[in-house]
Short mmCIF file of C-alpha atoms and ligand atoms in Angstrom, two decimals:
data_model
loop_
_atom_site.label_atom_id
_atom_site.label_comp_id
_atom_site.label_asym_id
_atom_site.label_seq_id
_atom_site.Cartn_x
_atom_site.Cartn_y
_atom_site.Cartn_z
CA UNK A 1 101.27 74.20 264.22
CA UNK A 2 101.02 71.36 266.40
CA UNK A 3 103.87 69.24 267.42
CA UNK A 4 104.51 65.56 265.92
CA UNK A 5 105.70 62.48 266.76
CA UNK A 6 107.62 59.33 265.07
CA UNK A 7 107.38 56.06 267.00
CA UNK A 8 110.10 53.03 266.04
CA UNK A 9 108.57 49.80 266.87
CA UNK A 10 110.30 46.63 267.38
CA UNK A 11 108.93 43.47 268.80
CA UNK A 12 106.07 41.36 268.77
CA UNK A 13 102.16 42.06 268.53
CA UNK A 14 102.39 43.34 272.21
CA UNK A 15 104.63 46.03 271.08
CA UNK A 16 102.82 46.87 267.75
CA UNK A 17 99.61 47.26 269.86
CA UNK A 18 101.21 49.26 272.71
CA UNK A 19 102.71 51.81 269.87
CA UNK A 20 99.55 52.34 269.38
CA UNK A 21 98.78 53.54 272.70
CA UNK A 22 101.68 56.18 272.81
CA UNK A 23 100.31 57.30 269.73
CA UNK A 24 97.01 57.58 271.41
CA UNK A 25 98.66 59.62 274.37
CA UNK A 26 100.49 61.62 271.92
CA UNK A 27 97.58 62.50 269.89
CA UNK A 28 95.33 63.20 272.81
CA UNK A 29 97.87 65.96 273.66
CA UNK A 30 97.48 67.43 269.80
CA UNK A 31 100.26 65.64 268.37
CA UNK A 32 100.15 64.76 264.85
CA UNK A 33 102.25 61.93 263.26
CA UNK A 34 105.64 62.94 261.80
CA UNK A 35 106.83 61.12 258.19
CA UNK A 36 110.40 60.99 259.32
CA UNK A 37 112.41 61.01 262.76
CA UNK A 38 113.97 64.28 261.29
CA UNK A 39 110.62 65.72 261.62
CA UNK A 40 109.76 64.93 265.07
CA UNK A 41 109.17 66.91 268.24
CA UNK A 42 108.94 63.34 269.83
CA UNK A 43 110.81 60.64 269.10
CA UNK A 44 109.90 57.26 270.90
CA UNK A 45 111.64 53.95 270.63
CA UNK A 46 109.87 51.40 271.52
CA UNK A 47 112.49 48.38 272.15
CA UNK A 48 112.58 44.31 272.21
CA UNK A 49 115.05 42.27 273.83
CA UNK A 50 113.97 38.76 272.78
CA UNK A 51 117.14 37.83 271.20
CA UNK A 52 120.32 39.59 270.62
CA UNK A 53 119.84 40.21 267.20
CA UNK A 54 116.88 42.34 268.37
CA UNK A 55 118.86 44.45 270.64
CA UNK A 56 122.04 45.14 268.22
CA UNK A 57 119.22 46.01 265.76
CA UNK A 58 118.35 48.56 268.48
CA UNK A 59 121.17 49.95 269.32
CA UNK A 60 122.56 50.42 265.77
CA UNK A 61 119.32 52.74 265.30
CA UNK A 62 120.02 53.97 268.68
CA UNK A 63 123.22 55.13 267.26
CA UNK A 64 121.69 56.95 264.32
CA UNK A 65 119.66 59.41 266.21
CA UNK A 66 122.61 60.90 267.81
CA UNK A 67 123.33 63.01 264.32
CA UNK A 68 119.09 63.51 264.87
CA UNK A 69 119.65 65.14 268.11
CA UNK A 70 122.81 67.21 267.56
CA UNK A 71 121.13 69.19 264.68
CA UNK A 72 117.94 69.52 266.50
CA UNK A 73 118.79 69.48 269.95
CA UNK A 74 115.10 70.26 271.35
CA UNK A 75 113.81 66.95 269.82
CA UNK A 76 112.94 64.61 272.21
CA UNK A 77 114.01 60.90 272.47
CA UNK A 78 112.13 59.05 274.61
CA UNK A 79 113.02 55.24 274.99
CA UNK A 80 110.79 51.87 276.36
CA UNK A 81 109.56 48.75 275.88
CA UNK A 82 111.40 45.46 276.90
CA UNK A 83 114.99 46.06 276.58
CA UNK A 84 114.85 49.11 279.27
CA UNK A 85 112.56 46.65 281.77
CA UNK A 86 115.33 44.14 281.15
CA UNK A 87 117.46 44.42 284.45
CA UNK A 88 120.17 46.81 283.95
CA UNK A 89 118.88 47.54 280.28
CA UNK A 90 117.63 51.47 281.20
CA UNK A 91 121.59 52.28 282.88
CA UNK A 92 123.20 49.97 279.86
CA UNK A 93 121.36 52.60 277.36
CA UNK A 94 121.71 55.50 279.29
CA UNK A 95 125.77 54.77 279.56
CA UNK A 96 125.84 54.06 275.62
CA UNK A 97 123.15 56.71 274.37
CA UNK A 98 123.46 59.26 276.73
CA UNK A 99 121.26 61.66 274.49
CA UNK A 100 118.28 59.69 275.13
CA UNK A 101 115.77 62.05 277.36
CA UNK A 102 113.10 59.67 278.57
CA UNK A 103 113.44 56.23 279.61
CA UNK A 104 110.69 54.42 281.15
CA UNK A 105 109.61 50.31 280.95
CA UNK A 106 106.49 47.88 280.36
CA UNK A 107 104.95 48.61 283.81
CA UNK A 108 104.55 52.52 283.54
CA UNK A 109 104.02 52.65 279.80
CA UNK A 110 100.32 54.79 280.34
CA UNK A 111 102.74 57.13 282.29
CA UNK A 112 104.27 58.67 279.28
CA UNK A 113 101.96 61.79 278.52
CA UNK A 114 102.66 62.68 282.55
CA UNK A 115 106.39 62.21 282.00
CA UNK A 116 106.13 64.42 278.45
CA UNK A 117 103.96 67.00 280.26
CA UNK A 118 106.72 67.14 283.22
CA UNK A 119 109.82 67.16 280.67
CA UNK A 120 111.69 70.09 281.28
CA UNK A 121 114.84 69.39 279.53
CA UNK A 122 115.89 67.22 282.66
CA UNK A 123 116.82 63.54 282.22
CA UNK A 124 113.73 61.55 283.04
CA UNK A 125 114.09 57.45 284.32
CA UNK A 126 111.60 55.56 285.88
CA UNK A 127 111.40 51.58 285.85
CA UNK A 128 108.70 50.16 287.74
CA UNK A 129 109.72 46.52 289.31
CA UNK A 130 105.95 45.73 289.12
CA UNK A 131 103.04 45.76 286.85
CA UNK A 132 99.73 47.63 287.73
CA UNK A 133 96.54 45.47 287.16
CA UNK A 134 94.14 47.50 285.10
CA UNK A 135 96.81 49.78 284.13
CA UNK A 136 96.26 49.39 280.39
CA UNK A 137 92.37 49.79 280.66
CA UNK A 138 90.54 52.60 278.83
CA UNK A 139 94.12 54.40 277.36
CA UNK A 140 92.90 56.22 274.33
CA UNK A 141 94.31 53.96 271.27
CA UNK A 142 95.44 55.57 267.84
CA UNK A 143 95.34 52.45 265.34
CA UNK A 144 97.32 51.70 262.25
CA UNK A 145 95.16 49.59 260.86
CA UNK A 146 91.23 50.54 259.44
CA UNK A 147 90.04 46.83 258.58
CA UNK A 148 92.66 44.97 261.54
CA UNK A 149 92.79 45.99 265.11
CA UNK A 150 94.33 44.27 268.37
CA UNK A 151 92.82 43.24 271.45
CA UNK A 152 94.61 42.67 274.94
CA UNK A 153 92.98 39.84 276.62
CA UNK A 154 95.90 39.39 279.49
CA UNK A 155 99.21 41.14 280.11
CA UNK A 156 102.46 38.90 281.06
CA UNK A 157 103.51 35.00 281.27
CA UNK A 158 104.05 32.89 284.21
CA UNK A 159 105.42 30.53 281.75
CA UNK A 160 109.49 30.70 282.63
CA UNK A 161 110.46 28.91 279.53
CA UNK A 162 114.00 28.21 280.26
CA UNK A 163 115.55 30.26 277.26
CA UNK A 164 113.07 33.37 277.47
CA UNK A 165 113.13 36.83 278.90
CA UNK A 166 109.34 37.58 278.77
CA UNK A 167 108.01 36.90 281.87
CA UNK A 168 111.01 39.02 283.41
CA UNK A 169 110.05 41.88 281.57
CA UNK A 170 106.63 41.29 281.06
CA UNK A 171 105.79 40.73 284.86
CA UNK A 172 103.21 38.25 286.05
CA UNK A 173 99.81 36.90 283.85
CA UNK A 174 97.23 39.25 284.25
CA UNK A 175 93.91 38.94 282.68
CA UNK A 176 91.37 41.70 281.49
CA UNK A 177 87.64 41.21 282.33
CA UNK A 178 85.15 39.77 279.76
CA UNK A 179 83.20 42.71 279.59
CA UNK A 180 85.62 45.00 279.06
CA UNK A 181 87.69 42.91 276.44
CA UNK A 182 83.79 42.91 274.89
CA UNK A 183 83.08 45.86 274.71
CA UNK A 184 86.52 47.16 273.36
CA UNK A 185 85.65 44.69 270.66
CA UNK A 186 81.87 46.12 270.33
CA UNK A 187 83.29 49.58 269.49
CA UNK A 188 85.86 48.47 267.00
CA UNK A 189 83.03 46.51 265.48
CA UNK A 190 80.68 49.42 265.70
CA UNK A 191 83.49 51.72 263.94
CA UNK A 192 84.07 49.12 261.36
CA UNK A 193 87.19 46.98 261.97
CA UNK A 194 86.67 43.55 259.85
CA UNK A 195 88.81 41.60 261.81
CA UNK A 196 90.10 41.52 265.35
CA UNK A 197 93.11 39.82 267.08
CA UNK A 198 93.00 38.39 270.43
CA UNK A 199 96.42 39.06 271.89
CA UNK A 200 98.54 37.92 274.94
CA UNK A 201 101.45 35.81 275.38
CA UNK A 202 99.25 32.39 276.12
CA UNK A 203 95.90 33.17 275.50
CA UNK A 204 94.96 29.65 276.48
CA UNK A 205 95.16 30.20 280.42
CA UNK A 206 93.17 33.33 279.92
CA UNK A 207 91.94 33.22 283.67
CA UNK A 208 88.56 35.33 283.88
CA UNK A 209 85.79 32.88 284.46
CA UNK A 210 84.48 30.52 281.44
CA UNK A 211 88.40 30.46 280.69
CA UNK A 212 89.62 31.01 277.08
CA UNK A 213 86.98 29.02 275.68
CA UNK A 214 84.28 30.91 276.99
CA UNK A 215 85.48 34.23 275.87
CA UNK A 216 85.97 32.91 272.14
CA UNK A 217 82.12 32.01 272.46
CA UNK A 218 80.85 35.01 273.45
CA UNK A 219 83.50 37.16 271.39
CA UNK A 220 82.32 35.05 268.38
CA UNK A 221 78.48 35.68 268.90
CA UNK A 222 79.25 39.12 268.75
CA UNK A 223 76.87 40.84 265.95
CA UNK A 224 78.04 41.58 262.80
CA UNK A 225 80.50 40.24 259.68
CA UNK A 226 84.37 40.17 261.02
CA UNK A 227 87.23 37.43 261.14
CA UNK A 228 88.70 36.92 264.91
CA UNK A 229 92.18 35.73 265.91
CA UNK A 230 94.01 35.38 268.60
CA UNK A 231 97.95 34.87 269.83
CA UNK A 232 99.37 32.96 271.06
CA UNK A 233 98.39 29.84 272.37
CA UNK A 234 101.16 27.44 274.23
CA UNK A 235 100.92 23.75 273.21
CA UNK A 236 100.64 22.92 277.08
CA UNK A 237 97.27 24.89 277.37
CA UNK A 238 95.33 24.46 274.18
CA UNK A 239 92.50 22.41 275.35
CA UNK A 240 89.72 20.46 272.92
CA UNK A 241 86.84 22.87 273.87
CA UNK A 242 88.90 26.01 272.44
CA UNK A 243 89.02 24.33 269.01
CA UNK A 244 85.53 23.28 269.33
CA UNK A 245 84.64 26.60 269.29
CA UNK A 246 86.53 27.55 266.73
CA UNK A 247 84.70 24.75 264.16
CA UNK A 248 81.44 25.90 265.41
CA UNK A 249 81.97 29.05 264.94
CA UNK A 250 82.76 30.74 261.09
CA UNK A 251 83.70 33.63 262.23
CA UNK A 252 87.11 32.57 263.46
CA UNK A 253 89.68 32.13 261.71
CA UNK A 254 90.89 28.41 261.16
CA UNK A 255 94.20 28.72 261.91
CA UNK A 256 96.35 28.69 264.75
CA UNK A 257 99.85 29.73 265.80
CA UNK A 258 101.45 26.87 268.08
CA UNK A 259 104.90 27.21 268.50
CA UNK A 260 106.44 23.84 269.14
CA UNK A 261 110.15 24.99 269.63
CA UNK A 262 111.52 21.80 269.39
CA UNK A 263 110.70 18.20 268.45
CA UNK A 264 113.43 17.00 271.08
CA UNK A 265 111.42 15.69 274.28
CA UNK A 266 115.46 16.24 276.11
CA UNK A 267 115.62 19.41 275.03
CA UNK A 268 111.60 20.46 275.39
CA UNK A 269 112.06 19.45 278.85
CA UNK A 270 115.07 21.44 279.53
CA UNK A 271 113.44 24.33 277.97
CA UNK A 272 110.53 23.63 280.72
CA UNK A 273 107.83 23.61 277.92
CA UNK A 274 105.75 20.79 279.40
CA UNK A 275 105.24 18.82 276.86
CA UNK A 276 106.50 16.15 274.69
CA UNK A 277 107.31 15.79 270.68
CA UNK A 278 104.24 13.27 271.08
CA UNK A 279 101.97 15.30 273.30
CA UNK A 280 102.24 18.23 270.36
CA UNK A 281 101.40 15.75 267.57
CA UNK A 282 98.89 14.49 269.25
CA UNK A 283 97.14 18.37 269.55
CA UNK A 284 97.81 18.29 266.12
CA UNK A 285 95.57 15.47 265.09
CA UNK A 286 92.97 16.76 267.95
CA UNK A 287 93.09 20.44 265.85
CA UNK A 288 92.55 18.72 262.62
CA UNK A 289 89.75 16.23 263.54
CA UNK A 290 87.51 19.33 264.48
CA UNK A 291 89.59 21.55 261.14
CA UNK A 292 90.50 19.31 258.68
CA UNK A 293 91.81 22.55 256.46
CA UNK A 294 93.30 24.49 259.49
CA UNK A 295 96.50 26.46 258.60
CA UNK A 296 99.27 25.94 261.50
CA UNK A 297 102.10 27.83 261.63
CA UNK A 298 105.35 27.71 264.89
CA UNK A 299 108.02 28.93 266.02
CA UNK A 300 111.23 26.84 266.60
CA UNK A 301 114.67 27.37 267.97
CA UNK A 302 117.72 25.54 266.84
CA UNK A 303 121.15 25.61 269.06
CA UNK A 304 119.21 25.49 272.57
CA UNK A 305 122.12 24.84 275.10
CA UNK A 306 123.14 20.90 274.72
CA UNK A 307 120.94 20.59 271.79
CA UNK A 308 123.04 17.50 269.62
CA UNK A 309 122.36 16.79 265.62
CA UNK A 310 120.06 13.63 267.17
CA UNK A 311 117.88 16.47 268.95
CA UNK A 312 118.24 18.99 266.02
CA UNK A 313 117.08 15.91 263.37
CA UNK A 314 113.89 15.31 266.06
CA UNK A 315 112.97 18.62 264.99
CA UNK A 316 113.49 18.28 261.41
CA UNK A 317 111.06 15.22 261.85
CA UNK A 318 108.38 16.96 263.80
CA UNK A 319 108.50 19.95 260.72
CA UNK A 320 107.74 17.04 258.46
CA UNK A 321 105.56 15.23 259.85
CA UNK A 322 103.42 18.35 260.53
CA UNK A 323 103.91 19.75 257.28
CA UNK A 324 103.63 23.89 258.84
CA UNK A 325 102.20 26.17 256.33
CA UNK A 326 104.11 28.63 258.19
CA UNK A 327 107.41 28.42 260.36
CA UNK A 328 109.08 31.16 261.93
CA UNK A 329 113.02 29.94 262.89
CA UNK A 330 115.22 31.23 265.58
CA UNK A 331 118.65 31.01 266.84
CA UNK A 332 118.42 30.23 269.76
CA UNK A 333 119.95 33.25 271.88
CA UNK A 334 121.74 33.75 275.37
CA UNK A 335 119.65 36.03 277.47
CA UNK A 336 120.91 36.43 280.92
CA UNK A 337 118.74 35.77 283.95
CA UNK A 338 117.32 33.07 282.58
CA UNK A 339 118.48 29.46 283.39
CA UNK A 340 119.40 28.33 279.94
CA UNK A 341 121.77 31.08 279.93
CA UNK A 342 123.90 29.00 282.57
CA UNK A 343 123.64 25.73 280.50
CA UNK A 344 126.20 24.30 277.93
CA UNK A 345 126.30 26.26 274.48
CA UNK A 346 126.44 25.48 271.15
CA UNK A 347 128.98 26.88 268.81
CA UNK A 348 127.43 29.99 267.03
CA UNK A 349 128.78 28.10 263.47
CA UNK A 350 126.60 24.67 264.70
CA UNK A 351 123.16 26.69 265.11
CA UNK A 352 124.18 28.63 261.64
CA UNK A 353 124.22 25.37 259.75
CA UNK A 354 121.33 23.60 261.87
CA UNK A 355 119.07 26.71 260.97
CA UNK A 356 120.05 26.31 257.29
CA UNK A 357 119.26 23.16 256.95
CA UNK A 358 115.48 23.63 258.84
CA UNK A 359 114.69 26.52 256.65
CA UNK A 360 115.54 24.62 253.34
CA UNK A 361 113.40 22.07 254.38
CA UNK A 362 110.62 24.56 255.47
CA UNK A 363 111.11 25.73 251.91
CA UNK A 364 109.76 22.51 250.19
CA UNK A 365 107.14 21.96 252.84
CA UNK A 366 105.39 25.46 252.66
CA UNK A 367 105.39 25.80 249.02
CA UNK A 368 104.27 22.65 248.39
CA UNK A 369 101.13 23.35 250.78
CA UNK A 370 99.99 25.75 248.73
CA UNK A 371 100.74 23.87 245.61
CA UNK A 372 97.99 21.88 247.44
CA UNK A 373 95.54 24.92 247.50
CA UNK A 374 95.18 25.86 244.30
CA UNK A 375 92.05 25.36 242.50
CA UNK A 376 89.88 25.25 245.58
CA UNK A 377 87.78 28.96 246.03
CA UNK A 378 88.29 30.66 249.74
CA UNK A 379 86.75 33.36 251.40
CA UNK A 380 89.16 36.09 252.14
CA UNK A 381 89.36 39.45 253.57
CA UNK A 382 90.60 42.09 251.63
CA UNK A 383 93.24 43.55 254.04
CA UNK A 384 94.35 46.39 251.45
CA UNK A 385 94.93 47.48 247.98
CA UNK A 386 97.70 48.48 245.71
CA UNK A 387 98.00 49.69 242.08
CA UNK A 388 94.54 47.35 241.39
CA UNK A 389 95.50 44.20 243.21
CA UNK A 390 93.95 43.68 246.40
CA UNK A 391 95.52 41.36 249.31
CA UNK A 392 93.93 39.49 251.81
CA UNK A 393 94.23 36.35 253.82
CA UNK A 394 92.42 33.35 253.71
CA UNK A 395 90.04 32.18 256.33
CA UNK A 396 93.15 29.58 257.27
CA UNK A 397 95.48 32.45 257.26
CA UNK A 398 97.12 31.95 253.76
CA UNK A 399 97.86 34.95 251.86
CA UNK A 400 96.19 35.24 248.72
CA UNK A 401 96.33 38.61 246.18
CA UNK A 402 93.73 39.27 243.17
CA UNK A 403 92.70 41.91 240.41
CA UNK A 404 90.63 44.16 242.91
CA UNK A 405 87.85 44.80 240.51
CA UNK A 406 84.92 46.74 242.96
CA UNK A 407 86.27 44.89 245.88
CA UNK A 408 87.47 47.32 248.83
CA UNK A 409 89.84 46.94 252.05
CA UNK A 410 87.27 45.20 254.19
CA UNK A 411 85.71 43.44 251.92
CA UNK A 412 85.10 39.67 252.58
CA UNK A 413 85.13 38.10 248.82
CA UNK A 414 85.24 34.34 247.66
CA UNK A 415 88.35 34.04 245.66
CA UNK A 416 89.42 30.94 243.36
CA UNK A 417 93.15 30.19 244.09
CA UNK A 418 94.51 29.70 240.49
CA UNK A 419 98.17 29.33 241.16
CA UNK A 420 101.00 30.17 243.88
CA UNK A 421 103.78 32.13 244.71
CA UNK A 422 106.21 30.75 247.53
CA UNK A 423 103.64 30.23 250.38
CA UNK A 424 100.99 33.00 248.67
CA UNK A 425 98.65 32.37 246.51
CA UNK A 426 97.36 34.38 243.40
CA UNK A 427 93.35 34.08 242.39
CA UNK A 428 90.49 35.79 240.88
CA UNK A 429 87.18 36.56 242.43
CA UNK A 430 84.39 34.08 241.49
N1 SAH B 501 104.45 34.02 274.07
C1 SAH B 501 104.74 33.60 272.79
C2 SAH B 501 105.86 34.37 272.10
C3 SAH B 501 107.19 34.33 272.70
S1 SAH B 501 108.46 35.14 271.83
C4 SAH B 501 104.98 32.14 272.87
O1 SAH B 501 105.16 31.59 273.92
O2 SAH B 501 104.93 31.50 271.84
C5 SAH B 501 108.32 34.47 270.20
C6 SAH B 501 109.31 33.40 269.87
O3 SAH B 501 110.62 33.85 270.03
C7 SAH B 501 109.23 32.17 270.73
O4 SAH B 501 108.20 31.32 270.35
C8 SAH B 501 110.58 31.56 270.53
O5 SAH B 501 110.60 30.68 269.41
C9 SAH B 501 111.46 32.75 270.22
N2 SAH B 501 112.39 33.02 271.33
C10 SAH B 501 112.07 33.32 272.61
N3 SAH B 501 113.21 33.45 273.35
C11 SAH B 501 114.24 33.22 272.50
C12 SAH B 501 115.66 33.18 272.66
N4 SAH B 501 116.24 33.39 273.84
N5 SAH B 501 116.40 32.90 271.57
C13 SAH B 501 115.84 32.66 270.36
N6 SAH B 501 114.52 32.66 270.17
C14 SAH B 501 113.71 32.94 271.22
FE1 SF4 B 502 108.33 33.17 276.66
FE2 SF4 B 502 107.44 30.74 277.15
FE3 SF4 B 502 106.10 32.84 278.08
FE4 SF4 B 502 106.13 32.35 275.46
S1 SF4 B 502 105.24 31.03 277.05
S2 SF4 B 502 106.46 34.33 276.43
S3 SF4 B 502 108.18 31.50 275.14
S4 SF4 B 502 108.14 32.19 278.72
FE1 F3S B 503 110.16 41.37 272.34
FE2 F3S B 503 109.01 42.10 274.53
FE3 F3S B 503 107.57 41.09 272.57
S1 F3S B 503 110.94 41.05 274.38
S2 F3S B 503 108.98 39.72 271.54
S3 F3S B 503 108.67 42.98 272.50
S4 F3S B 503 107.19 40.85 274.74
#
């Protein structure tokens, strides 16, 4: 019998994708995937310390494994990811979980199968301070998914929003070369995947020559039936010739993910975003001249440091006026080392009720969208099945179930909305 493995995963797309690669190491050294942490030769946590809620999630799971490791004291626990590249995050866990074996961060992440091969029952820590160009090319990958599959295009941010932690743990933008991105996407192609996802942290200043833009094209005239996507783009950076593509093309996806964080020009310039409440709408109207039916969706943060109800309600404006068929809302959260850190807070109770308030409007709004969709036939890809009723997404990203009658995961099917759930809709083949 081989040994197994159980990853956690917490995080973003980044982190989903980089499981992936431990798995890869993992299995490339014979291990198989455990069903449970009890299981496990290996367990790895692989952490995110985006906001605090993220972290106390963590560590609460963190706590757990103790009972793990005192009835099976050769497991394993190997910890990484964003919260141990945080500064002073790999002695903070070590001091509070001092059961975990291996601790390593974003920078040295390939490393793992060396430190596993070396592990002799001795504490292992090692943090690189900086990233490795190229470091990430050619790892073997062992993917969740059999109809989606992710893509690196560039590692890092040199964004510095004021309220983030990324580009401290993330390390400087570094982009992959065309050809390589390419012909990673050739292969998934060639072994099937329906759909591919572009990812770094701001696609839009992807830096290899022919910029963003230019990669879409040539991604896009790959050969062959799939849906691509990519994420995420910064509001600063999407330019008119990436969404040009993307209407000449049918083979993108007509959606895109541009978090506006808030609709406060004050506050968007304290958060260093770049950009004003009108400079966003403006993109806006540029997207939908070239997509009339484009899905949107954003991210925004309520309770940013000095943020007032004037600010807050220039947010609640922008959601209208947009009308998001997706929103993903924060509160906002205190990570030190960055500068908003040192400005003025907001009363935890103030961001509680400000949040309330923008998800009950997001509520109406994103319902009421796909009120808007139904009767009208889409093509979607059938991501999977279950128990005869296939789900999929829409080419605008809108998730849409059916009767599965003959279709299968991978499928691309046109599909007559008939009514909707929340922000889903339910149809039936035509
Ligand atoms: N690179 C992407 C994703 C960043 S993290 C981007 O720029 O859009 C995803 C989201 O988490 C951000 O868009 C932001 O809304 C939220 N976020 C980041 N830092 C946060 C913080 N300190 N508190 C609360 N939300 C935060
Ligand atoms: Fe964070 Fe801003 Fe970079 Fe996104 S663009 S990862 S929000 S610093
Ligand atoms: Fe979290 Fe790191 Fe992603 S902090 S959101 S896992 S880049």
């Amino acid at each position: 019998m081989g040994k197994s493995y159980y990853i956690s995963t917490f995080g973003c797309q980044m982190n989903v994708h980089e499981s992936e690669k431990l798995a890869g190491l993992l299995s490339v050294r014979g291990y198989f995937e455990a069903l449970s942490p009890e299981k496990a030769d290996v367990i790895v946590f692989n952490t995110c310390c985006i906001r605090e809620t993220a972290e106390t999630r963590i560590a609460g799971r963190l706590g757990n494994l103790k009972r793990i490791k005192e009835e099976n004291p050769r497991v394993i626990l190997a910890v990484c990811g964003c919260m141990t590249q945080k500064k002073g995050g790999a002695e903070a866990l070590i001091k509070r979980f001092p059961y975990i074996d291996i601790i390593f961060g974003t920078h040295n992440l390939t490393q793992f199968g060396a430190y596993l091969d070396a592990y002799e029952g001795k504490k292992t820590v090692e943090i690189w301070e900086k990233e490795t160009p190229g470091e990430e090319d050619g790892t073997a990958v062992k993917r969740a998914g059999t109809v989606n599959a992710w893509v690196n295009i560039m590692y890092g941010c040199n964004n510095f929003c004021s309220y983030c932690i990324v580009p401290y743990v993330r390390g400087r933008e570094r982009s992959r070369k065309k050809a390589d991105i390419l012909a990673d996407m050739r292969g998934l192609l060639d072994e099937g995947y329906k759909e591919i996802t572009l990812l770094g942290q701001n696609v839009n200043s992807y830096g290899e020559p022919g910029g963003f833009s230019g990669l879409l094209a040539d991604a896009a005239a790959l050969s062959g039936t799939f849906k691509l996507k990519f994420m995420t783009s910064h509001p600063k950076d999407l330019t008119e010739d990436v969404v040009r593509v993307m209407a000449m093309s049918d083979k993108l996806a007509a959606h895109i993910h541009l978090p506006v964080q808030s609709g406060s020009d004050r506050v968007l310039s304290l958060m260093n975003r770049k950009y004003t409440g009108k400079k966003y709408l403006e993109t806006i109207d540029m997207i939908r001249k070239y997509l009339p039916n484009a899905g949107l969706s954003s991210d925004v943060m309520v309770g940013f440091p000095t943020e007032t109800e004037a600010d807050f309600l220039d947010t609640v404006r922008l959601v209208e006026t947009v009308r998001f068929s997706n929103l993903f809302t924060f509160i906002y959260s205190r990570r030190s080392g960055t500068p908003a850190a040192d400005m003025a807070q907001i009363p935890y109770k103030v961001k509680q009720e400000r949040i309330a308030r923008l998800i009950a409007r997001q509520k109406e709004i994103g319902p009421a969208l796909a009120g808007e969709a139904v009767g009208r036939v889409f093509t979607v890809l059938c991501e999977e099945i279950h128990g005869g009723v296939a789900r999929g997404k829409t080419q605008c990203e809108r998730e849409m179930t059916f009767p599965a009658d003959g279709v299968k995961p991978g499928d691309f099917v046109r599909v007559r909305a008939l009514r909707h759930k929340n922000t889903g809709l339910i149809g039936e083949l035509v």
